[in-house]
PDB file of C-alpha atoms in Angstrom:
ATOM      1  CA  MET A1453      15.464 137.506 135.648  1.00 44.00           C
ATOM      2  CA  SER A1454      13.498 137.564 132.444  1.00 46.00           C
ATOM      3  CA  THR A1455      16.128 139.629 130.747  1.00 48.00           C
ATOM      4  CA  THR A1456      18.852 137.168 131.697  1.00 47.00           C
ATOM      5  CA  THR A1457      16.852 134.188 130.344  1.00 48.00           C
ATOM      6  CA  VAL A1458      16.241 135.917 126.977  1.00 47.00           C
ATOM      7  CA  GLU A1459      19.883 136.817 126.587  1.00 49.00           C
ATOM      8  CA  THR A1460      20.885 133.304 127.437  1.00 46.00           C
ATOM      9  CA  SER A1461      18.559 131.852 124.980  1.00 48.00           C
ATOM     10  CA  ALA A1462      19.651 134.184 122.261  1.00 48.00           C
ATOM     11  CA  ALA A1463      23.324 133.300 122.941  1.00 48.00           C
ATOM     12  CA  VAL A1464      22.608 129.604 122.766  1.00 47.00           C
ATOM     13  CA  THR A1465      20.651 130.026 119.529  1.00 49.00           C
ATOM     14  CA  LYS A1466      23.434 132.146 118.021  1.00 51.00           C
ATOM     15  CA  ASP A1467      26.252 129.757 118.846  1.00 52.00           C
ATOM     16  CA  SER A1468      24.311 126.452 117.979  1.00 51.00           C
ATOM     17  CA  PRO A1469      24.938 125.351 114.420  1.00 54.00           C
ATOM     18  CA  ALA A1470      21.928 125.701 111.990  1.00 53.00           C
ATOM     19  CA  PRO A1471      20.543 122.398 110.705  1.00 51.00           C
ATOM     20  CA  ALA A1472      21.893 121.409 107.261  1.00 50.00           C
ATOM     21  CA  PRO A1473      19.102 121.875 104.601  1.00 55.00           C
ATOM     22  CA  GLY A1474      18.397 118.948 102.506  1.00 53.00           C
ATOM     23  CA  ARG A1475      19.594 118.948  98.853  1.00 58.00           C
ATOM     24  CA  VAL A1476      16.659 120.404  96.661  1.00 59.00           C
ATOM     25  CA  ARG A1477      16.544 118.751  93.338  1.00 60.00           C
ATOM     26  CA  ARG A1478      16.281 121.122  90.355  1.00 66.00           C
ATOM     27  CA  ARG A1479      13.416 121.194  87.920  1.00 63.00           C
ATOM     28  CA  GLY A1480      13.988 118.658  85.182  1.00 59.00           C
ATOM     29  CA  GLU A1481      16.667 116.764  87.141  1.00 65.00           C
ATOM     30  CA  SER A1482      16.023 112.988  87.442  1.00 69.00           C
ATOM     31  CA  SER A1483      16.729 110.839  90.434  1.00 75.00           C
ATOM     32  CA  PRO A1484      19.665 108.640  90.587  1.00 79.00           C
ATOM     33  CA  LEU A1485      17.502 105.613  90.232  1.00 82.00           C
ATOM     34  CA  ALA A1486      15.746 107.025  87.099  1.00 81.00           C
ATOM     35  CA  ALA A1487      19.176 108.024  85.671  1.00 81.00           C
ATOM     36  CA  LEU A1488      20.535 104.598  86.274  1.00 88.00           C
ATOM     37  CA  THR A1489      17.473 102.964  84.690  1.00 89.00           C
ATOM     38  CA  SER A1490      17.692 105.158  81.480  1.00 87.00           C
ATOM     39  CA  HIS A1491      21.389 104.529  81.092  1.00 89.00           C
ATOM     40  CA  GLY A1492      20.808 100.922  81.484  1.00 92.00           C
ATOM     41  CA  ILE A1493      18.034 101.025  78.695  1.00 93.00           C
ATOM     42  CA  LEU A1494      20.331 102.997  76.396  1.00 92.00           C
ATOM     43  CA  ILE A1495      23.169 100.601  76.946  1.00 94.00           C
ATOM     44  CA  ALA A1496      20.867  97.637  76.211  1.00 93.00           C
ATOM     45  CA  ALA A1497      19.519  99.265  73.079  1.00 93.00           C
ATOM     46  CA  SER A1498      23.062  99.950  71.850  1.00 92.00           C
ATOM     47  CA  LEU A1499      24.120  96.541  72.274  1.00 92.00           C
ATOM     48  CA  VAL A1500      21.059  95.383  70.392  1.00 93.00           C
ATOM     49  CA  ALA A1501      21.881  97.679  67.501  1.00 90.00           C
ATOM     50  CA  LEU A1502      25.545  96.709  67.489  1.00 91.00           C
ATOM     51  CA  PHE A1503      25.143  93.047  67.763  1.00 92.00           C
ATOM     52  CA  PRO A1504      24.194  92.471  63.987  1.00 90.00           C
ATOM     53  CA  VAL A1505      27.225  94.619  62.852  1.00 89.00           C
ATOM     54  CA  ALA A1506      29.483  92.778  65.085  1.00 91.00           C
ATOM     55  CA  TRP A1507      28.104  89.365  64.168  1.00 91.00           C
ATOM     56  CA  LEU A1508      28.647  90.253  60.466  1.00 89.00           C
ATOM     57  CA  VAL A1509      32.215  91.339  61.060  1.00 91.00           C
ATOM     58  CA  PHE A1510      32.852  87.966  62.953  1.00 91.00           C
ATOM     59  CA  LEU A1511      31.373  85.856  60.142  1.00 89.00           C
ATOM     60  CA  SER A1512      33.392  87.678  57.625  1.00 89.00           C
ATOM     61  CA  LEU A1513      36.560  86.394  59.316  1.00 90.00           C
ATOM     62  CA  GLY A1514      35.638  82.614  58.708  1.00 87.00           C
ATOM     63  CA  PRO A1515      37.453  81.043  55.806  1.00 84.00           C
ATOM     64  CA  ASP A1516      34.694  78.642  54.784  1.00 85.00           C
ATOM     65  CA  LYS A1517      31.391  79.350  53.301  1.00 81.00           C
ATOM     66  CA  ASP A1518      29.518  77.126  55.786  1.00 82.00           C
ATOM     67  CA  ASP A1519      31.168  78.704  58.903  1.00 79.00           C
ATOM     68  CA  TYR A1520      27.936  80.507  59.732  1.00 80.00           C
ATOM     69  CA  LEU A1521      26.442  77.125  60.571  1.00 82.00           C
ATOM     70  CA  HIS A1522      29.104  76.642  63.149  1.00 82.00           C
ATOM     71  CA  PRO A1523      30.232  79.993  64.312  1.00 83.00           C
ATOM     72  CA  GLY A1524      32.096  78.662  67.355  1.00 82.00           C
ATOM     73  CA  ARG A1525      34.754  77.146  65.040  1.00 83.00           C
ATOM     74  CA  ILE A1526      35.691  80.596  63.602  1.00 85.00           C
ATOM     75  CA  TRP A1527      37.722  81.533  66.715  1.00 88.00           C
ATOM     76  CA  SER A1528      40.461  79.120  66.019  1.00 85.00           C
ATOM     77  CA  LYS A1529      40.830  79.907  62.221  1.00 86.00           C
ATOM     78  CA  MET A1530      40.131  83.607  61.798  1.00 87.00           C
ATOM     79  CA  THR A1531      41.711  85.131  58.765  1.00 88.00           C
ATOM     80  CA  PHE A1532      41.340  88.124  56.389  1.00 90.00           C
ATOM     81  CA  ASP A1533      41.570  85.949  53.234  1.00 89.00           C
ATOM     82  CA  ASN A1534      37.873  86.756  52.517  1.00 89.00           C
ATOM     83  CA  TYR A1535      38.697  90.477  52.185  1.00 92.00           C
ATOM     84  CA  ALA A1536      41.750  89.749  50.096  1.00 91.00           C
ATOM     85  CA  TYR A1537      39.748  87.639  47.692  1.00 91.00           C
ATOM     86  CA  VAL A1538      36.944  90.247  47.321  1.00 91.00           C
ATOM     87  CA  LEU A1539      39.437  93.079  46.643  1.00 91.00           C
ATOM     88  CA  GLN A1540      41.596  91.049  44.262  1.00 91.00           C
ATOM     89  CA  HIS A1541      39.413  88.569  42.453  1.00 89.00           C
ATOM     90  CA  THR A1542      36.138  90.334  42.025  1.00 89.00           C
ATOM     91  CA  ASN A1543      34.900  93.463  40.482  1.00 90.00           C
ATOM     92  CA  PHE A1544      34.587  95.199  43.835  1.00 91.00           C
ATOM     93  CA  PHE A1545      36.223  98.390  42.844  1.00 92.00           C
ATOM     94  CA  ASP A1546      34.083  98.690  39.516  1.00 91.00           C
ATOM     95  CA  TRP A1547      31.032  98.244  41.895  1.00 91.00           C
ATOM     96  CA  LEU A1548      32.394 100.738  44.308  1.00 92.00           C
ATOM     97  CA  THR A1549      33.137 103.221  41.346  1.00 93.00           C
ATOM     98  CA  SER A1550      29.457 102.772  40.104  1.00 93.00           C
ATOM     99  CA  SER A1551      27.984 103.243  43.482  1.00 93.00           C
ATOM    100  CA  LEU A1552      29.965 106.344  44.179  1.00 93.00           C
ATOM    101  CA  ILE A1553      28.947 107.867  40.830  1.00 95.00           C
ATOM    102  CA  VAL A1554      25.334 107.095  41.230  1.00 95.00           C
ATOM    103  CA  SER A1555      25.117 107.995  45.022  1.00 93.00           C
ATOM    104  CA  LEU A1556      27.005 111.333  44.642  1.00 94.00           C
ATOM    105  CA  GLY A1557      25.180 112.203  41.565  1.00 95.00           C
ATOM    106  CA  THR A1558      21.807 111.543  43.208  1.00 95.00           C
ATOM    107  CA  THR A1559      22.846 113.557  46.249  1.00 94.00           C
ATOM    108  CA  LEU A1560      24.084 116.646  44.263  1.00 95.00           C
ATOM    109  CA  LEU A1561      21.077 116.778  41.785  1.00 95.00           C
ATOM    110  CA  GLY A1562      18.522 115.535  44.364  1.00 94.00           C
ATOM    111  CA  VAL A1563      19.494 118.101  46.958  1.00 94.00           C
ATOM    112  CA  LEU A1564      19.635 120.868  44.440  1.00 94.00           C
ATOM    113  CA  VAL A1565      16.166 120.116  43.154  1.00 93.00           C
ATOM    114  CA  ALA A1566      14.645 119.476  46.621  1.00 93.00           C
ATOM    115  CA  ALA A1567      16.184 122.634  48.006  1.00 93.00           C
ATOM    116  CA  THR A1568      14.712 124.838  45.327  1.00 92.00           C
ATOM    117  CA  THR A1569      11.443 123.144  45.594  1.00 90.00           C
ATOM    118  CA  GLY A1570      11.287 123.544  49.305  1.00 89.00           C
ATOM    119  CA  TYR A1571      12.426 127.167  49.217  1.00 90.00           C
ATOM    120  CA  ALA A1572       9.855 127.929  46.556  1.00 87.00           C
ATOM    121  CA  VAL A1573       6.931 126.494  48.489  1.00 86.00           C
ATOM    122  CA  SER A1574       8.138 128.003  51.766  1.00 85.00           C
ATOM    123  CA  ARG A1575       8.499 131.559  50.423  1.00 83.00           C
ATOM    124  CA  MET A1576       6.127 131.896  47.450  1.00 81.00           C
ATOM    125  CA  ARG A1577       2.419 131.620  47.434  1.00 78.00           C
ATOM    126  CA  PHE A1578       1.561 130.574  43.871  1.00 77.00           C
ATOM    127  CA  PRO A1579      -1.814 128.940  43.018  1.00 80.00           C
ATOM    128  CA  GLY A1580      -1.916 125.343  44.124  1.00 77.00           C
ATOM    129  CA  TYR A1581       1.356 125.341  46.161  1.00 73.00           C
ATOM    130  CA  ARG A1582      -0.227 123.201  48.876  1.00 76.00           C
ATOM    131  CA  LYS A1583      -1.710 120.756  46.499  1.00 82.00           C
ATOM    132  CA  PHE A1584       1.775 120.523  44.932  1.00 81.00           C
ATOM    133  CA  MET A1585       3.359 119.477  48.194  1.00 79.00           C
ATOM    134  CA  TRP A1586       0.563 116.814  48.531  1.00 83.00           C
ATOM    135  CA  VAL A1587       1.356 115.718  45.090  1.00 84.00           C
ATOM    136  CA  LEU A1588       4.899 115.042  46.006  1.00 81.00           C
ATOM    137  CA  LEU A1589       3.770 113.196  49.188  1.00 80.00           C
ATOM    138  CA  VAL A1590       1.395 110.977  47.072  1.00 84.00           C
ATOM    139  CA  THR A1591       4.354 109.875  44.762  1.00 81.00           C
ATOM    140  CA  GLN A1592       5.826 108.051  47.855  1.00 80.00           C
ATOM    141  CA  MET A1593       2.844 105.844  48.209  1.00 83.00           C
ATOM    142  CA  PHE A1594       3.535 103.668  45.152  1.00 83.00           C
ATOM    143  CA  PRO A1595       5.633 100.526  45.567  1.00 84.00           C
ATOM    144  CA  VAL A1596       8.632  99.762  43.559  1.00 84.00           C
ATOM    145  CA  ALA A1597       6.794  96.833  41.679  1.00 84.00           C
ATOM    146  CA  VAL A1598       4.249  99.330  40.370  1.00 87.00           C
ATOM    147  CA  LEU A1599       6.861 101.953  39.134  1.00 88.00           C
ATOM    148  CA  MET A1600       9.276  99.480  37.600  1.00 89.00           C
ATOM    149  CA  VAL A1601       7.493  98.924  34.213  1.00 89.00           C
ATOM    150  CA  PRO A1602       6.433 102.502  33.478  1.00 90.00           C
ATOM    151  CA  MET A1603       9.924 103.839  34.588  1.00 91.00           C
ATOM    152  CA  TYR A1604      11.689 101.306  32.443  1.00 91.00           C
ATOM    153  CA  GLN A1605       9.597 102.296  29.462  1.00 92.00           C
ATOM    154  CA  ILE A1606      10.492 105.995  30.083  1.00 92.00           C
ATOM    155  CA  MET A1607      14.136 105.243  30.306  1.00 91.00           C
ATOM    156  CA  ALA A1608      14.086 103.100  27.145  1.00 92.00           C
ATOM    157  CA  ASP A1609      12.369 105.945  25.205  1.00 92.00           C
ATOM    158  CA  LEU A1610      15.032 108.349  26.402  1.00 91.00           C
ATOM    159  CA  GLN A1611      17.891 105.751  25.615  1.00 92.00           C
ATOM    160  CA  LEU A1612      18.916 105.961  29.360  1.00 91.00           C
ATOM    161  CA  ILE A1613      18.962 102.114  29.970  1.00 91.00           C
ATOM    162  CA  ASP A1614      22.299 100.942  31.361  1.00 91.00           C
ATOM    163  CA  THR A1615      23.560 104.517  32.009  1.00 92.00           C
ATOM    164  CA  TYR A1616      24.574 106.185  35.289  1.00 94.00           C
ATOM    165  CA  LEU A1617      22.327 109.295  34.385  1.00 94.00           C
ATOM    166  CA  GLY A1618      19.233 107.189  33.984  1.00 92.00           C
ATOM    167  CA  LEU A1619      19.724 105.510  37.380  1.00 93.00           C
ATOM    168  CA  ILE A1620      20.428 108.865  39.054  1.00 94.00           C
ATOM    169  CA  LEU A1621      17.230 110.310  37.637  1.00 93.00           C
ATOM    170  CA  VAL A1622      15.314 107.291  38.960  1.00 93.00           C
ATOM    171  CA  TYR A1623      16.817 107.639  42.416  1.00 93.00           C
ATOM    172  CA  CYS A1624      15.991 111.350  42.357  1.00 92.00           C
ATOM    173  CA  SER A1625      12.244 110.675  41.730  1.00 89.00           C
ATOM    174  CA  THR A1626      12.436 108.663  45.058  1.00 88.00           C
ATOM    175  CA  ALA A1627      14.632 111.082  47.151  1.00 90.00           C
ATOM    176  CA  VAL A1628      13.403 114.488  45.943  1.00 91.00           C
ATOM    177  CA  PRO A1629       9.784 114.374  47.306  1.00 90.00           C
ATOM    178  CA  TYR A1630      10.919 113.531  50.897  1.00 89.00           C
ATOM    179  CA  CYS A1631      13.814 115.938  50.772  1.00 91.00           C
ATOM    180  CA  ALA A1632      11.538 118.654  49.458  1.00 90.00           C
ATOM    181  CA  TRP A1633       9.175 118.197  52.432  1.00 88.00           C
ATOM    182  CA  LEU A1634      12.164 118.105  54.804  1.00 88.00           C
ATOM    183  CA  LEU A1635      13.658 121.297  53.484  1.00 90.00           C
ATOM    184  CA  LYS A1636      10.433 123.231  53.214  1.00 88.00           C
ATOM    185  CA  GLY A1637       9.943 122.685  56.992  1.00 85.00           C
ATOM    186  CA  TYR A1638      13.460 123.778  57.635  1.00 87.00           C
ATOM    187  CA  PHE A1639      13.233 126.917  55.473  1.00 89.00           C
ATOM    188  CA  ASP A1640      10.012 127.839  57.432  1.00 87.00           C
ATOM    189  CA  THR A1641      12.263 128.264  60.452  1.00 87.00           C
ATOM    190  CA  ILE A1642      14.397 130.857  58.730  1.00 87.00           C
ATOM    191  CA  PRO A1643      13.100 134.389  59.265  1.00 88.00           C
ATOM    192  CA  PHE A1644      11.552 135.983  56.132  1.00 87.00           C
ATOM    193  CA  GLU A1645      13.276 139.237  57.194  1.00 88.00           C
ATOM    194  CA  ILE A1646      16.528 137.736  55.866  1.00 88.00           C
ATOM    195  CA  ASP A1647      15.115 137.510  52.304  1.00 85.00           C
ATOM    196  CA  GLU A1648      13.805 141.108  52.566  1.00 86.00           C
ATOM    197  CA  ALA A1649      17.248 142.242  53.735  1.00 87.00           C
ATOM    198  CA  GLY A1650      18.946 140.570  50.704  1.00 85.00           C
ATOM    199  CA  ARG A1651      16.357 142.285  48.256  1.00 85.00           C
ATOM    200  CA  VAL A1652      17.197 145.707  49.935  1.00 86.00           C
ATOM    201  CA  ASP A1653      20.871 144.970  49.189  1.00 84.00           C
ATOM    202  CA  GLY A1654      20.090 144.413  45.546  1.00 85.00           C
ATOM    203  CA  LEU A1655      20.203 140.461  45.525  1.00 84.00           C
ATOM    204  CA  SER A1656      18.027 138.643  42.924  1.00 84.00           C
ATOM    205  CA  PRO A1657      15.800 135.869  44.374  1.00 81.00           C
ATOM    206  CA  PHE A1658      18.496 133.347  43.175  1.00 85.00           C
ATOM    207  CA  GLY A1659      21.209 135.427  44.820  1.00 86.00           C
ATOM    208  CA  THR A1660      19.274 135.579  48.096  1.00 87.00           C
ATOM    209  CA  PHE A1661      18.621 131.803  48.020  1.00 88.00           C
ATOM    210  CA  PHE A1662      22.357 130.856  47.241  1.00 88.00           C
ATOM    211  CA  ARG A1663      24.128 133.452  49.190  1.00 88.00           C
ATOM    212  CA  LEU A1664      21.965 133.942  52.323  1.00 88.00           C
ATOM    213  CA  ILE A1665      19.415 131.095  52.708  1.00 89.00           C
ATOM    214  CA  LEU A1666      21.550 128.041  51.756  1.00 89.00           C
ATOM    215  CA  PRO A1667      24.428 128.837  54.336  1.00 88.00           C
ATOM    216  CA  LEU A1668      21.769 129.069  57.096  1.00 88.00           C
ATOM    217  CA  ALA A1669      20.221 125.827  56.002  1.00 88.00           C
ATOM    218  CA  LYS A1670      23.442 123.621  56.285  1.00 87.00           C
ATOM    219  CA  PRO A1671      21.858 121.269  58.866  1.00 85.00           C
ATOM    220  CA  GLY A1672      18.674 120.574  56.798  1.00 87.00           C
ATOM    221  CA  LEU A1673      20.942 120.211  53.623  1.00 90.00           C
ATOM    222  CA  ALA A1674      23.010 117.759  55.506  1.00 88.00           C
ATOM    223  CA  VAL A1675      20.032 115.484  56.353  1.00 88.00           C
ATOM    224  CA  ALA A1676      18.793 115.623  52.842  1.00 91.00           C
ATOM    225  CA  ALA A1677      22.138 114.786  51.414  1.00 90.00           C
ATOM    226  CA  PHE A1678      22.575 111.766  53.772  1.00 89.00           C
ATOM    227  CA  TYR A1679      19.125 110.486  52.980  1.00 90.00           C
ATOM    228  CA  SER A1680      19.598 110.803  49.220  1.00 92.00           C
ATOM    229  CA  PHE A1681      23.089 109.179  49.467  1.00 92.00           C
ATOM    230  CA  ILE A1682      21.820 106.224  51.452  1.00 90.00           C
ATOM    231  CA  THR A1683      18.755 105.862  49.162  1.00 88.00           C
ATOM    232  CA  ALA A1684      21.007 105.431  46.131  1.00 91.00           C
ATOM    233  CA  PHE A1685      23.788 103.617  47.838  1.00 91.00           C
ATOM    234  CA  GLY A1686      21.766 100.637  49.147  1.00 85.00           C
ATOM    235  CA  GLU A1687      19.058 100.285  46.571  1.00 88.00           C
ATOM    236  CA  VAL A1688      18.708  96.999  44.645  1.00 89.00           C
ATOM    237  CA  ALA A1689      15.593  96.642  42.618  1.00 89.00           C
ATOM    238  CA  PHE A1690      16.135  99.612  40.230  1.00 91.00           C
ATOM    239  CA  ALA A1691      19.798  99.032  39.779  1.00 91.00           C
ATOM    240  CA  THR A1692      19.326  95.405  38.962  1.00 89.00           C
ATOM    241  CA  THR A1693      16.608  96.188  36.269  1.00 89.00           C
ATOM    242  CA  PHE A1694      18.220  99.377  34.698  1.00 90.00           C
ATOM    243  CA  MET A1695      21.983  98.297  34.778  1.00 89.00           C
ATOM    244  CA  LEU A1696      22.666  95.405  32.305  1.00 86.00           C
ATOM    245  CA  ASP A1697      26.596  95.605  32.163  1.00 84.00           C
ATOM    246  CA  ASP A1698      28.130  93.885  35.168  1.00 81.00           C
ATOM    247  CA  GLN A1699      30.903  96.397  35.114  1.00 83.00           C
ATOM    248  CA  LYS A1700      28.318  99.005  35.989  1.00 87.00           C
ATOM    249  CA  TYR A1701      26.651  97.167  38.905  1.00 89.00           C
ATOM    250  CA  THR A1702      26.498  98.938  42.113  1.00 90.00           C
ATOM    251  CA  LEU A1703      27.720  97.426  45.326  1.00 89.00           C
ATOM    252  CA  ALA A1704      24.183  96.359  46.422  1.00 85.00           C
ATOM    253  CA  VAL A1705      23.754  94.469  43.204  1.00 87.00           C
ATOM    254  CA  GLY A1706      27.318  93.060  42.958  1.00 87.00           C
ATOM    255  CA  LEU A1707      26.774  91.577  46.445  1.00 86.00           C
ATOM    256  CA  GLN A1708      24.052  89.248  44.904  1.00 84.00           C
ATOM    257  CA  SER A1709      26.711  87.684  42.733  1.00 83.00           C
ATOM    258  CA  PHE A1710      27.882  85.592  45.644  1.00 85.00           C
ATOM    259  CA  VAL A1711      24.601  83.899  45.836  1.00 80.00           C
ATOM    260  CA  SER A1712      23.440  81.670  43.018  1.00 76.00           C
ATOM    261  CA  GLU A1713      20.875  78.777  42.619  1.00 69.00           C
ATOM    262  CA  HIS A1714      23.162  76.094  43.779  1.00 75.00           C
ATOM    263  CA  ASP A1715      25.779  77.853  45.895  1.00 77.00           C
ATOM    264  CA  ALA A1716      26.082  80.700  48.420  1.00 83.00           C
ATOM    265  CA  GLN A1717      29.532  82.049  49.433  1.00 86.00           C
ATOM    266  CA  ARG A1718      28.299  83.578  52.564  1.00 86.00           C
ATOM    267  CA  ASN A1719      31.854  84.282  53.919  1.00 87.00           C
ATOM    268  CA  LEU A1720      32.645  86.317  50.864  1.00 88.00           C
ATOM    269  CA  MET A1721      29.149  88.003  51.052  1.00 88.00           C
ATOM    270  CA  ALA A1722      29.829  89.035  54.775  1.00 89.00           C
ATOM    271  CA  ALA A1723      33.251  90.478  53.871  1.00 90.00           C
ATOM    272  CA  THR A1724      31.785  92.521  51.011  1.00 90.00           C
ATOM    273  CA  ALA A1725      29.041  93.781  53.227  1.00 89.00           C
ATOM    274  CA  VAL A1726      31.619  94.945  55.806  1.00 91.00           C
ATOM    275  CA  LEU A1727      33.496  96.817  52.969  1.00 91.00           C
ATOM    276  CA  ILE A1728      30.250  98.349  51.629  1.00 89.00           C
ATOM    277  CA  ALA A1729      29.664  99.835  55.145  1.00 88.00           C
ATOM    278  CA  ILE A1730      32.955 101.806  54.904  1.00 88.00           C
ATOM    279  CA  PRO A1731      31.799 104.636  52.364  1.00 85.00           C
ATOM    280  CA  VAL A1732      28.611 105.067  54.179  1.00 85.00           C
ATOM    281  CA  SER A1733      30.287 105.505  57.579  1.00 86.00           C
ATOM    282  CA  ALA A1734      32.676 107.939  56.017  1.00 86.00           C
ATOM    283  CA  PHE A1735      29.843 110.004  54.517  1.00 83.00           C
ATOM    284  CA  PHE A1736      27.914 109.884  57.896  1.00 82.00           C
ATOM    285  CA  TYR A1737      31.036 111.108  59.711  1.00 82.00           C
ATOM    286  CA  LEU A1738      31.212 114.141  57.331  1.00 79.00           C
ATOM    287  CA  VAL A1739      27.676 115.203  57.836  1.00 75.00           C
ATOM    288  CA  GLN A1740      26.985 114.031  61.455  1.00 75.00           C
ATOM    289  CA  LYS A1741      27.709 117.367  62.990  1.00 72.00           C
ATOM    290  CA  ASN A1742      24.629 118.967  61.308  1.00 66.00           C
ATOM    291  CA  LEU A1743      22.527 115.808  61.300  1.00 65.00           C
ATOM    292  CA  VAL A1744      20.776 116.119  64.665  1.00 62.00           C
ATOM    293  CA  THR A1745      20.186 119.867  64.200  1.00 62.00           C
ATOM    294  CA  GLY A1746      18.721 119.290  60.804  1.00 56.00           C
ATOM    295  CA  LEU A1747      16.345 116.426  61.970  1.00 57.00           C
ATOM    296  CA  THR A1748      14.872 118.548  64.813  1.00 59.00           C
ATOM    297  CA  ALA A1749      14.746 122.160  63.463  1.00 57.00           C
ATOM    298  CA  GLY A1750      12.494 121.225  60.534  1.00 49.00           C
ATOM    299  CA  GLY A1751       9.859 120.066  62.868  1.00 47.00           C
ATOM    300  CA  THR A1752       9.135 123.326  64.584  1.00 47.00           C
ATOM    301  CA  LYS A1753       6.884 124.653  61.884  1.00 46.00           C
ATOM    302  CA  GLY A1754       4.579 123.137  59.323  1.00 43.00           C
TER     303      GLY A1754
END
């Protein structure tokens, strides 16, 4: 009898379906509520960031300079006349040419100097190399108002006032210290064995730097280039002081021409601001693939 009971119980257990196990959440996987909350926060933050840009574009479509006081009236009279006026009846293209010359010059020269500086401090142990990097950091502590007079005197002595080269050098003095720190941290993440392999193959230190290290440092170089470009493209104080010819004004300085003591053409100012954002957006598109990698990789080592 006991044998029959055991066999019957085994048969019942074998035939009955096993209870379905509950879904086990993987490590690091967030709950649906947490995912929904994070997505909602990100969407809200994106709307907050995009609202000023959308508002600027909206105001640029108003034909009157006082439309910003009554934005609801713009809907019924939207027009692109502001853009046509800026492109045809102002020195916009002269400003754009000056901005591109200064910004690209600052980017090329600044990244070259910052890359060589960061590589030297990362790989070479010369006397005072740590103090040298701190000196670069200290240069960022002085406000523009303090630097304006001595820099103007230096530029005047070198006869670089109202020249693109003078403005490029001034902007490099601002961009190079930060970029050198950034690239030094990125070069620290590149194994030193690559330098040794280059020397074994007969490369000079400069050959190793340009042929082996720089190709591996493209993400860091992209971040440094973007920072240098933005620094030069949107700066106002130095450009207003050192550029005297209105044909050599940069876009940021030319934007001020729409505002005078007794008048403010804010519709034209908004249209110009939208046009100014186009070159920056294009440059960001070119470097954005390496931007995130460059921003994060340099922080893994001091």
